[in-house]
């Protein structure tokens, strides 16, 4: 199995690149943000609870997102590999993911981190907010809060993967195709 984590701040292009990568490499896309938004759209109790955190730019509790990933892994028994997008976002989530993959007798192959500067990320998210219908994309204060949480809680998760040399930074600025090429190069190198 080839299990990839697409890492990076909100607005760094993880979702856009994930859509292209799953087509090329036949991976199952697991985005906790998308899964949570589906729960919200269906007005499930989990979705209604999660929305309270998401609207404020805060992280949804670990046990909620870990549970969702657990269900998705079980659901996609025969996947050739997974692309994790927006997960793990905390040290506890990274540890839980290791355990869940171990149960499937597999592990993370590669962590690719999209590097984009803060002002570019804020510009991109505000622009996305014009059409995404996401309330957390339209308020600059909420966006800055999401970035601060990324720096304090999520960025340190990279240390977990640097220990095993699975981590690689990729320039996330440029055209969508340029960034996609850089990601493919890194993946092809890992697959050799
Ligand atoms: P995203 O679509 O990845 O930008 O996520 C949107 C929002 O969903 C985040 O700001 C969080 O509130 C929540 N969320 C998504 N993934 C996670 C996660 N792995 N852990 C905690 N909260 C998450």
mmCIF file of C-alpha atoms and ligand atoms in Angstrom, residues 10 14 31-34 36-37 50 53-54 57-62 65 85-90 93 128 134 136 146, ligand 1:
data_model
loop_
_atom_site.group_PDB
_atom_site.id
_atom_site.type_symbol
_atom_site.label_atom_id
_atom_site.label_comp_id
_atom_site.label_asym_id
_atom_site.label_seq_id
_atom_site.Cartn_x
_atom_site.Cartn_y
_atom_site.Cartn_z
ATOM 1 C CA UNK A 10 -5.270 25.686 5.540
ATOM 2 C CA UNK A 14 -4.154 20.183 -0.165
ATOM 3 C CA UNK A 31 -10.274 14.443 4.051
ATOM 4 C CA UNK A 32 -11.544 14.960 7.577
ATOM 5 C CA UNK A 33 -12.720 18.467 6.589
ATOM 6 C CA UNK A 34 -14.855 17.006 3.762
ATOM 7 C CA UNK A 36 -17.148 16.751 8.657
ATOM 8 C CA UNK A 37 -18.862 18.986 6.089
ATOM 9 C CA UNK A 50 -18.496 19.703 14.981
ATOM 10 C CA UNK A 53 -15.808 24.222 16.564
ATOM 11 C CA UNK A 54 -15.373 24.705 12.818
ATOM 12 C CA UNK A 57 -11.749 28.092 13.491
ATOM 13 C CA UNK A 58 -11.047 25.613 16.295
ATOM 14 C CA UNK A 59 -10.126 21.957 15.934
ATOM 15 C CA UNK A 60 -12.855 19.351 16.340
ATOM 16 C CA UNK A 61 -12.002 17.009 19.273
ATOM 17 C CA UNK A 62 -9.490 14.265 18.466
ATOM 18 C CA UNK A 65 -11.988 12.801 13.792
ATOM 19 C CA UNK A 85 -5.779 15.389 3.708
ATOM 20 C CA UNK A 86 -6.176 17.584 6.779
ATOM 21 C CA UNK A 87 -5.438 14.646 9.078
ATOM 22 C CA UNK A 88 -3.535 14.170 11.361
ATOM 23 C CA UNK A 89 -3.642 17.669 12.846
ATOM 24 C CA UNK A 90 -2.461 16.878 16.404
ATOM 25 C CA UNK A 93 -4.164 11.992 15.885
ATOM 26 C CA UNK A 128 -12.208 30.482 -2.008
ATOM 27 C CA UNK A 134 -17.824 27.707 3.842
ATOM 28 C CA UNK A 136 -14.968 29.576 8.009
ATOM 29 C CA UNK A 146 -6.987 28.549 11.953
HETATM 30 P P1 LIG B 1 -10.252 21.676 6.376
HETATM 31 O O1 LIG B 1 -11.311 21.445 5.349
HETATM 32 O O2 LIG B 1 -9.220 20.602 6.419
HETATM 33 O O3 LIG B 1 -9.645 23.061 6.266
HETATM 34 O O4 LIG B 1 -10.976 21.641 7.795
HETATM 35 C C1 LIG B 1 -11.995 22.569 8.129
HETATM 36 C C2 LIG B 1 -12.229 22.523 9.626
HETATM 37 O O5 LIG B 1 -12.659 21.212 10.006
HETATM 38 C C3 LIG B 1 -10.993 22.813 10.487
HETATM 39 O O6 LIG B 1 -10.780 24.196 10.691
HETATM 40 C C4 LIG B 1 -11.384 22.090 11.780
HETATM 41 O O7 LIG B 1 -12.323 22.843 12.513
HETATM 42 C C5 LIG B 1 -12.095 20.847 11.261
HETATM 43 N N1 LIG B 1 -11.146 19.728 11.040
HETATM 44 C C6 LIG B 1 -10.826 19.150 9.851
HETATM 45 N N2 LIG B 1 -9.934 18.164 10.019
HETATM 46 C C7 LIG B 1 -9.669 18.110 11.351
HETATM 47 C C8 LIG B 1 -8.813 17.323 12.148
HETATM 48 N N3 LIG B 1 -8.018 16.379 11.618
HETATM 49 N N4 LIG B 1 -8.791 17.558 13.488
HETATM 50 C C9 LIG B 1 -9.586 18.485 14.033
HETATM 51 N N5 LIG B 1 -10.413 19.287 13.338
HETATM 52 C C10 LIG B 1 -10.461 19.109 12.001
#
